[in-house]
Short mmCIF file of C-alpha atoms in Angstrom, two decimals:
data_model
loop_
_atom_site.label_atom_id
_atom_site.label_comp_id
_atom_site.label_asym_id
_atom_site.label_seq_id
_atom_site.Cartn_x
_atom_site.Cartn_y
_atom_site.Cartn_z
CA MET Z 517 0.00 0.00 0.00
CA GLU Z 518 2.90 2.36 0.79
CA GLU Z 519 4.14 2.00 -2.79
CA LEU Z 520 0.68 2.93 -4.12
CA ILE Z 521 0.55 5.99 -1.83
CA VAL Z 522 3.91 7.28 -3.13
CA GLU Z 523 2.80 6.57 -6.70
CA LEU Z 524 -0.45 8.52 -6.17
CA LYS Z 525 1.41 11.48 -4.65
CA LYS Z 526 3.72 11.63 -7.69
CA GLN Z 527 0.75 11.46 -10.05
CA ILE Z 528 -1.14 14.18 -8.17
CA ILE Z 529 1.91 16.45 -8.40
CA GLU Z 530 2.39 15.71 -12.11
CA VAL Z 531 -1.27 15.92 -13.19
CA LEU Z 532 -1.92 19.13 -11.27
CA ASN Z 533 1.46 20.74 -12.07
CA LEU Z 534 2.33 21.26 -8.41
CA GLU Z 535 5.95 22.11 -9.25
CA GLU Z 536 6.91 23.30 -5.77
CA VAL Z 537 5.54 20.21 -4.02
CA LYS Z 538 7.44 16.97 -3.37
CA PRO Z 539 5.75 13.64 -2.52
CA GLU Z 540 7.12 13.82 1.03
CA ASP Z 541 5.46 17.25 1.45
CA ILE Z 542 2.00 15.69 1.15
CA ASP Z 543 0.69 14.24 4.42
CA ASN Z 544 -1.14 10.95 3.81
CA ASP Z 545 -4.07 12.03 6.00
CA ALA Z 546 -4.17 15.75 5.15
CA PRO Z 547 -7.22 16.98 3.25
CA LEU Z 548 -6.57 17.35 -0.48
CA PHE Z 549 -9.16 20.12 -0.76
CA GLY Z 550 -9.49 23.25 1.35
CA GLU Z 551 -6.81 23.65 4.00
CA GLY Z 552 -4.60 20.67 3.04
CA LEU Z 553 -3.27 20.89 -0.53
CA GLY Z 554 -5.89 23.51 -1.34
CA LEU Z 555 -7.23 21.78 -4.45
CA ASP Z 556 -10.43 22.94 -6.17
CA SER Z 557 -13.19 21.45 -8.34
CA ILE Z 558 -11.12 21.68 -11.54
CA ASP Z 559 -8.39 19.69 -9.79
CA ALA Z 560 -11.00 17.09 -8.79
CA LEU Z 561 -11.94 16.61 -12.45
CA GLU Z 562 -8.27 16.15 -13.35
CA LEU Z 563 -7.90 13.54 -10.61
CA ILE Z 564 -10.98 11.68 -11.87
CA VAL Z 565 -9.49 11.59 -15.38
CA MET Z 566 -6.14 10.42 -13.98
CA LEU Z 567 -7.80 7.54 -12.07
CA GLU Z 568 -9.55 6.44 -15.25
CA LYS Z 569 -6.42 6.62 -17.44
CA VAL Z 570 -3.93 5.10 -15.02
CA TYR Z 571 -6.03 2.64 -13.02
CA GLY Z 572 -9.05 2.01 -15.24
CA ILE Z 573 -11.41 3.34 -12.57
CA LYS Z 574 -14.58 5.09 -13.73
CA ILE Z 575 -16.29 7.22 -11.11
CA LYS Z 576 -19.93 7.21 -12.16
CA ASP Z 577 -21.19 9.43 -9.36
CA PRO Z 578 -19.17 12.68 -9.20
CA SER Z 579 -20.43 13.34 -5.68
CA ALA Z 580 -18.58 10.18 -4.57
CA GLY Z 581 -15.37 12.07 -5.29
CA LYS Z 582 -15.83 13.97 -2.05
CA ASP Z 583 -15.19 10.78 -0.05
CA ILE Z 584 -12.62 9.31 -2.45
CA PHE Z 585 -10.45 12.43 -2.53
CA LYS Z 586 -10.57 13.21 1.20
CA SER Z 587 -6.86 12.38 1.55
CA VAL Z 588 -4.13 10.39 -0.16
CA ASN Z 589 -4.94 7.45 2.15
CA THR Z 590 -8.63 7.38 1.15
CA MET Z 591 -7.65 7.67 -2.50
CA ALA Z 592 -5.18 4.79 -2.20
CA ALA Z 593 -7.75 2.57 -0.46
CA PHE Z 594 -10.27 3.29 -3.23
CA VAL Z 595 -7.73 2.58 -5.98
CA LYS Z 596 -6.59 -0.65 -4.32
CA GLU Z 597 -10.18 -1.88 -4.15
CA HIS Z 598 -11.39 -0.77 -7.61
CA ARG Z 599 -8.42 -0.74 -9.98
CA THR Z 600 -8.68 -2.70 -13.23
CA LYS Z 601 -5.15 -1.89 -14.51
#
């Protein structure tokens, strides 16, 4: 799981062009939206696309993203359970 968490952090940084951020700067339990990384709704769409491209995961209900993208840990757990690639 730790490997998946590091992989997700790298992908978040790459997909969202967070040039000043390193994987170790992102706390596994910190909120991705609001006070944590400070992501917004456009970033959420980019993350949804990334999950589909990289892991073959389609999120049918966009409101589910709120729970999936709570933190890197919640994202990793979701990917581990639903990945097809």
